[in-house]
PDB file of C-alpha atoms in Angstrom:
ATOM      1  CA  MET Q   1      -4.606  30.282 -62.990  1.00 53.00           C
ATOM      2  CA  GLU Q   2      -5.649  33.620 -63.090  1.00 69.00           C
ATOM      3  CA  LEU Q   3      -9.463  32.458 -64.242  1.00 69.00           C
ATOM      4  CA  THR Q   4      -9.717  30.475 -61.228  1.00 71.00           C
ATOM      5  CA  SER Q   5      -8.708  33.585 -58.767  1.00 71.00           C
ATOM      6  CA  GLN Q   6     -11.915  35.014 -57.810  1.00 79.00           C
ATOM      7  CA  CYS Q   7     -14.050  31.581 -57.712  1.00 86.00           C
ATOM      8  CA  ASP Q   8     -15.475  29.954 -54.821  1.00 91.00           C
ATOM      9  CA  ALA Q   9     -16.594  26.928 -56.633  1.00 94.00           C
ATOM     10  CA  ALA Q  10     -15.544  25.027 -60.391  1.00 94.00           C
ATOM     11  CA  VAL Q  11     -16.854  22.448 -62.091  1.00 95.00           C
ATOM     12  CA  SER Q  12     -15.078  20.359 -64.660  1.00 94.00           C
ATOM     13  CA  CYS Q  13     -17.610  18.230 -66.808  1.00 93.00           C
ATOM     14  CA  LEU Q  14     -14.846  17.718 -69.736  1.00 86.00           C
ATOM     15  CA  GLY Q  15     -14.792  14.581 -71.651  1.00 86.00           C
ATOM     16  CA  HIS Q  16     -13.470  12.585 -74.760  1.00 82.00           C
ATOM     17  CA  ASN Q  17     -15.594  13.291 -78.045  1.00 79.00           C
ATOM     18  CA  ILE Q  18     -17.097   9.794 -78.944  1.00 78.00           C
ATOM     19  CA  ASN Q  19     -15.531   9.776 -82.281  1.00 82.00           C
ATOM     20  CA  PHE Q  20     -12.552   7.868 -83.302  1.00 83.00           C
ATOM     21  CA  GLN Q  21     -10.130  10.431 -83.103  1.00 85.00           C
ATOM     22  CA  GLY Q  22     -11.645  11.063 -79.526  1.00 80.00           C
ATOM     23  CA  ILE Q  23     -10.707   7.662 -78.174  1.00 85.00           C
ATOM     24  CA  PHE Q  24      -8.099   6.466 -79.991  1.00 88.00           C
ATOM     25  CA  GLY Q  25      -6.268  10.221 -80.561  1.00 85.00           C
ATOM     26  CA  HIS Q  26      -4.660  12.408 -78.016  1.00 88.00           C
ATOM     27  CA  PRO Q  27      -4.410  13.584 -75.706  1.00 88.00           C
ATOM     28  CA  ARG Q  28      -5.592  10.493 -73.690  1.00 90.00           C
ATOM     29  CA  ARG Q  29      -5.297  11.564 -70.700  1.00 91.00           C
ATOM     30  CA  LEU Q  30      -7.378  14.743 -71.532  1.00 92.00           C
ATOM     31  CA  VAL Q  31      -9.786  14.248 -68.147  1.00 94.00           C
ATOM     32  CA  THR Q  32      -7.274  13.791 -65.687  1.00 95.00           C
ATOM     33  CA  GLU Q  33      -4.859  16.375 -67.242  1.00 95.00           C
ATOM     34  CA  ALA Q  34      -7.216  19.344 -67.122  1.00 94.00           C
ATOM     35  CA  THR Q  35      -8.592  18.005 -63.613  1.00 95.00           C
ATOM     36  CA  GLU Q  36      -4.954  17.961 -62.180  1.00 95.00           C
ATOM     37  CA  ARG Q  37      -4.529  22.045 -63.876  1.00 93.00           C
ATOM     38  CA  LEU Q  38      -7.790  22.877 -62.472  1.00 93.00           C
ATOM     39  CA  TYR Q  39      -6.900  21.433 -59.104  1.00 93.00           C
ATOM     40  CA  ASN Q  40      -3.223  23.198 -59.152  1.00 90.00           C
ATOM     41  CA  ALA Q  41      -4.605  26.520 -60.198  1.00 91.00           C
ATOM     42  CA  ILE Q  42      -7.211  26.818 -57.232  1.00 90.00           C
ATOM     43  CA  GLU Q  43      -4.215  25.919 -54.857  1.00 89.00           C
ATOM     44  CA  ALA Q  44      -2.099  28.017 -56.246  1.00 87.00           C
ATOM     45  CA  ASN Q  45      -4.472  31.053 -55.957  1.00 85.00           C
ATOM     46  CA  GLN Q  46      -5.189  29.893 -52.329  1.00 82.00           C
ATOM     47  CA  SER Q  47      -1.212  30.187 -51.550  1.00 81.00           C
ATOM     48  CA  LYS Q  48      -1.546  34.037 -52.265  1.00 79.00           C
ATOM     49  CA  GLU Q  49      -4.660  34.782 -49.693  1.00 76.00           C
ATOM     50  CA  GLU Q  50      -3.749  35.864 -46.525  1.00 81.00           C
ATOM     51  CA  GLU Q  51      -6.648  33.377 -45.067  1.00 82.00           C
ATOM     52  CA  PRO Q  52      -7.607  31.416 -47.705  1.00 77.00           C
ATOM     53  CA  LYS Q  53     -11.366  30.549 -48.370  1.00 85.00           C
ATOM     54  CA  LYS Q  54     -12.418  26.906 -48.737  1.00 90.00           C
ATOM     55  CA  LYS Q  55     -13.241  26.180 -52.401  1.00 92.00           C
ATOM     56  CA  LYS Q  56     -14.903  23.532 -54.251  1.00 95.00           C
ATOM     57  CA  PHE Q  57     -14.621  21.476 -56.735  1.00 96.00           C
ATOM     58  CA  ILE Q  58     -16.612  19.023 -58.446  1.00 97.00           C
ATOM     59  CA  LEU Q  59     -15.581  16.672 -60.799  1.00 97.00           C
ATOM     60  CA  MET Q  60     -18.408  14.990 -63.090  1.00 96.00           C
ATOM     61  CA  GLY Q  61     -17.405  11.185 -63.985  1.00 94.00           C
ATOM     62  CA  THR Q  62     -19.766   8.135 -64.785  1.00 92.00           C
ATOM     63  CA  VAL Q  63     -21.111   5.610 -62.453  1.00 93.00           C
ATOM     64  CA  ALA Q  64     -18.608   3.466 -64.414  1.00 92.00           C
ATOM     65  CA  VAL Q  65     -16.148   4.841 -62.965  1.00 94.00           C
ATOM     66  CA  PRO Q  66     -15.309   3.026 -59.391  1.00 92.00           C
ATOM     67  CA  ASN Q  67     -15.236   4.980 -55.991  1.00 93.00           C
ATOM     68  CA  PRO Q  68     -10.945   3.932 -55.426  1.00 92.00           C
ATOM     69  CA  ASN Q  69     -12.039   3.914 -51.428  1.00 91.00           C
ATOM     70  CA  GLY Q  70     -13.979   0.556 -52.451  1.00 89.00           C
ATOM     71  CA  ALA Q  71     -17.455   1.593 -50.919  1.00 90.00           C
ATOM     72  CA  ASP Q  72     -18.956   0.310 -54.180  1.00 92.00           C
ATOM     73  CA  ASP Q  73     -21.131  -2.415 -54.733  1.00 92.00           C
ATOM     74  CA  LYS Q  74     -19.003  -5.491 -55.791  1.00 93.00           C
ATOM     75  CA  ARG Q  75     -19.799  -6.106 -59.555  1.00 93.00           C
ATOM     76  CA  THR Q  76     -20.973  -9.142 -61.339  1.00 92.00           C
ATOM     77  CA  PHE Q  77     -18.601 -10.901 -63.132  1.00 95.00           C
ATOM     78  CA  GLY Q  78     -19.609  -9.314 -66.316  1.00 92.00           C
ATOM     79  CA  GLU Q  79     -19.628  -6.070 -65.262  1.00 92.00           C
ATOM     80  CA  ARG Q  80     -16.478  -6.398 -63.940  1.00 92.00           C
ATOM     81  CA  THR Q  81     -15.097  -8.032 -66.958  1.00 94.00           C
ATOM     82  CA  VAL Q  82     -16.751  -5.429 -69.867  1.00 91.00           C
ATOM     83  CA  LEU Q  83     -14.952  -3.258 -67.179  1.00 92.00           C
ATOM     84  CA  TYR Q  84     -11.174  -4.764 -67.645  1.00 92.00           C
ATOM     85  CA  LEU Q  85     -11.908  -4.461 -71.090  1.00 93.00           C
ATOM     86  CA  LEU Q  86     -12.957  -1.070 -71.340  1.00 90.00           C
ATOM     87  CA  ARG Q  87      -9.871   0.598 -69.096  1.00 91.00           C
ATOM     88  CA  TYR Q  88      -7.573  -1.295 -71.512  1.00 92.00           C
ATOM     89  CA  LEU Q  89      -9.034  -1.281 -74.646  1.00 92.00           C
ATOM     90  CA  LEU Q  90     -10.704   2.169 -74.467  1.00 89.00           C
ATOM     91  CA  PRO Q  91      -8.325   5.520 -73.009  1.00 90.00           C
ATOM     92  CA  PRO Q  92     -11.351   7.556 -72.236  1.00 90.00           C
ATOM     93  CA  HIS Q  93     -12.548   5.477 -69.753  1.00 91.00           C
ATOM     94  CA  ARG Q  94      -9.434   4.757 -68.393  1.00 93.00           C
ATOM     95  CA  ASP Q  95      -8.593   8.649 -67.838  1.00 94.00           C
ATOM     96  CA  ASN Q  96     -12.034   9.074 -66.305  1.00 94.00           C
ATOM     97  CA  GLU Q  97     -11.211   6.508 -63.562  1.00 94.00           C
ATOM     98  CA  THR Q  98      -7.383   8.487 -63.325  1.00 95.00           C
ATOM     99  CA  ALA Q  99      -9.118  11.642 -62.916  1.00 96.00           C
ATOM    100  CA  ALA Q 100     -11.481  10.447 -60.209  1.00 95.00           C
ATOM    101  CA  ALA Q 101      -8.434   8.374 -58.447  1.00 95.00           C
ATOM    102  CA  TYR Q 102      -6.462  11.754 -58.475  1.00 95.00           C
ATOM    103  CA  ILE Q 103      -9.235  13.757 -56.888  1.00 94.00           C
ATOM    104  CA  HIS Q 104     -10.295  11.543 -54.546  1.00 93.00           C
ATOM    105  CA  GLY Q 105      -6.676  11.130 -53.038  1.00 91.00           C
ATOM    106  CA  LYS Q 106      -6.711  15.244 -52.596  1.00 88.00           C
ATOM    107  CA  THR Q 107      -7.403  15.349 -48.875  1.00 83.00           C
ATOM    108  CA  ASP Q 108      -4.523  17.332 -47.889  1.00 83.00           C
ATOM    109  CA  ASN Q 109      -5.745  20.643 -48.367  1.00 86.00           C
ATOM    110  CA  PRO Q 110      -8.757  21.280 -45.820  1.00 86.00           C
ATOM    111  CA  ASN Q 111      -9.198  24.618 -47.659  1.00 89.00           C
ATOM    112  CA  LEU Q 112     -10.207  22.644 -50.882  1.00 92.00           C
ATOM    113  CA  GLU Q 113     -13.117  20.323 -50.872  1.00 95.00           C
ATOM    114  CA  TRP Q 114     -13.874  17.859 -53.622  1.00 96.00           C
ATOM    115  CA  ALA Q 115     -17.221  16.011 -54.785  1.00 97.00           C
ATOM    116  CA  VAL Q 116     -17.334  13.386 -58.239  1.00 97.00           C
ATOM    117  CA  VAL Q 117     -20.668  13.576 -59.500  1.00 97.00           C
ATOM    118  CA  ARG Q 118     -21.501  10.249 -60.936  1.00 96.00           C
ATOM    119  CA  PRO Q 119     -24.045   9.987 -63.244  1.00 95.00           C
ATOM    120  CA  THR Q 120     -25.945   6.991 -64.841  1.00 92.00           C
ATOM    121  CA  GLU Q 121     -27.072   6.528 -68.572  1.00 91.00           C
ATOM    122  CA  LEU Q 122     -27.574   9.976 -69.281  1.00 92.00           C
ATOM    123  CA  THR Q 123     -30.860  11.164 -71.417  1.00 94.00           C
ATOM    124  CA  ASP Q 124     -31.794  14.714 -72.313  1.00 96.00           C
ATOM    125  CA  GLY Q 125     -34.944  16.341 -70.596  1.00 96.00           C
ATOM    126  CA  SER Q 126     -35.878  19.104 -68.085  1.00 96.00           C
ATOM    127  CA  VAL Q 127     -34.933  19.628 -64.853  1.00 96.00           C
ATOM    128  CA  SER Q 128     -37.393  17.664 -62.536  1.00 96.00           C
ATOM    129  CA  LYS Q 129     -36.576  15.957 -59.039  1.00 97.00           C
ATOM    130  CA  TYR Q 130     -33.270  14.015 -58.893  1.00 97.00           C
ATOM    131  CA  GLU Q 131     -32.050  11.932 -55.998  1.00 96.00           C
ATOM    132  CA  MET Q 132     -28.557  11.063 -55.003  1.00 97.00           C
ATOM    133  CA  PHE Q 133     -26.659   7.926 -53.299  1.00 96.00           C
ATOM    134  CA  SER Q 134     -23.517   6.979 -52.045  1.00 96.00           C
ATOM    135  CA  LYS Q 135     -23.157   4.109 -54.991  1.00 95.00           C
ATOM    136  CA  PRO Q 136     -24.703   2.793 -57.808  1.00 94.00           C
ATOM    137  CA  ILE Q 137     -28.100   1.316 -57.407  1.00 92.00           C
ATOM    138  CA  ASP Q 138     -28.410  -0.179 -60.411  1.00 90.00           C
ATOM    139  CA  PRO Q 139     -26.380  -2.721 -62.412  1.00 87.00           C
ATOM    140  CA  LEU Q 140     -24.005  -1.104 -64.893  1.00 84.00           C
ATOM    141  CA  PHE Q 141     -25.851  -2.505 -67.667  1.00 82.00           C
ATOM    142  CA  GLY Q 142     -29.637  -3.247 -67.981  1.00 79.00           C
ATOM    143  CA  GLY Q 143     -30.811  -0.664 -65.251  1.00 80.00           C
ATOM    144  CA  ASP Q 144     -33.772   0.887 -65.506  1.00 84.00           C
ATOM    145  CA  ARG Q 145     -32.738   4.020 -64.124  1.00 90.00           C
ATOM    146  CA  SER Q 146     -31.232   7.412 -66.117  1.00 93.00           C
ATOM    147  CA  VAL Q 147     -30.917  10.856 -65.260  1.00 96.00           C
ATOM    148  CA  THR Q 148     -31.369  13.939 -67.465  1.00 96.00           C
ATOM    149  CA  ARG Q 149     -27.844  16.402 -68.461  1.00 96.00           C
ATOM    150  CA  ALA Q 150     -29.834  18.877 -67.059  1.00 97.00           C
ATOM    151  CA  ASN Q 151     -31.023  17.085 -63.416  1.00 97.00           C
ATOM    152  CA  VAL Q 152     -26.888  16.482 -63.500  1.00 97.00           C
ATOM    153  CA  ALA Q 153     -26.103  19.712 -63.933  1.00 97.00           C
ATOM    154  CA  GLN Q 154     -28.655  20.931 -61.159  1.00 98.00           C
ATOM    155  CA  SER Q 155     -27.277  18.421 -58.629  1.00 98.00           C
ATOM    156  CA  MET Q 156     -23.696  20.092 -58.966  1.00 98.00           C
ATOM    157  CA  VAL Q 157     -25.648  23.683 -58.735  1.00 98.00           C
ATOM    158  CA  ASP Q 158     -27.378  22.648 -55.479  1.00 98.00           C
ATOM    159  CA  MET Q 159     -24.285  21.078 -54.214  1.00 98.00           C
ATOM    160  CA  ILE Q 160     -22.297  24.483 -54.494  1.00 97.00           C
ATOM    161  CA  LEU Q 161     -25.160  26.663 -53.258  1.00 97.00           C
ATOM    162  CA  THR Q 162     -26.554  24.393 -50.531  1.00 97.00           C
ATOM    163  CA  LYS Q 163     -24.318  23.955 -47.053  1.00 97.00           C
ATOM    164  CA  SER Q 164     -25.926  21.165 -46.175  1.00 97.00           C
ATOM    165  CA  LEU Q 165     -26.010  18.718 -49.555  1.00 97.00           C
ATOM    166  CA  TRP Q 166     -22.173  20.416 -49.655  1.00 97.00           C
ATOM    167  CA  ASP Q 167     -21.463  19.025 -46.127  1.00 97.00           C
ATOM    168  CA  GLU Q 168     -23.445  15.565 -47.508  1.00 97.00           C
ATOM    169  CA  TRP Q 169     -21.121  14.706 -50.434  1.00 98.00           C
ATOM    170  CA  LYS Q 170     -17.753  16.747 -50.209  1.00 96.00           C
ATOM    171  CA  PHE Q 171     -15.014  14.319 -50.703  1.00 95.00           C
ATOM    172  CA  LYS Q 172     -17.447  11.618 -51.799  1.00 96.00           C
ATOM    173  CA  MET Q 173     -18.716  10.553 -55.048  1.00 96.00           C
ATOM    174  CA  PRO Q 174     -22.306  10.408 -55.279  1.00 97.00           C
ATOM    175  CA  THR Q 175     -24.454   8.853 -58.309  1.00 96.00           C
ATOM    176  CA  VAL Q 176     -26.895  10.931 -59.250  1.00 97.00           C
ATOM    177  CA  TYR Q 177     -30.530   9.531 -60.799  1.00 96.00           C
ATOM    178  CA  ASP Q 178     -33.525  11.040 -61.972  1.00 96.00           C
ATOM    179  CA  LEU Q 179     -36.543  10.165 -59.070  1.00 92.00           C
ATOM    180  CA  ASN Q 180     -38.604   7.717 -60.615  1.00 75.00           C
TER     181      ASN Q 180
END
């Protein structure tokens, strides 16, 4: 809680290691529990302020996590089948979905705004132009779009520092792609 007391924004890019222990071991709700703790710490600090200042919270997810509001386009039968299997066979995928659903349900604090950034296929590379959309624009598998890790980081920094960009994406789950 103390670590968030002087922060105007918090970003969580936490995820599971891609090895047997990281996928099937504990903690299975790593992202969800960290998201809950961080969000609650920010709220607890706000409750100590005479006039709570607006805070921003960004959670990094993935395009494989559907928007809980149902605004994403309907996935193909094959994509829905694979996502169903991932949800029930791979705890990290279910954890990412649960964390996004948790944060999506947090609209009761007018001084704590959030966004869930959902990058497509991550690649290595430097910062370049990128674009953001309200929902995935490529199929889950076989799409030709990707995004560099640097551009994902840049998009989150830009959201925090640029009021108009934040106002466009707060309380939403934008997807981010490199500009081709």
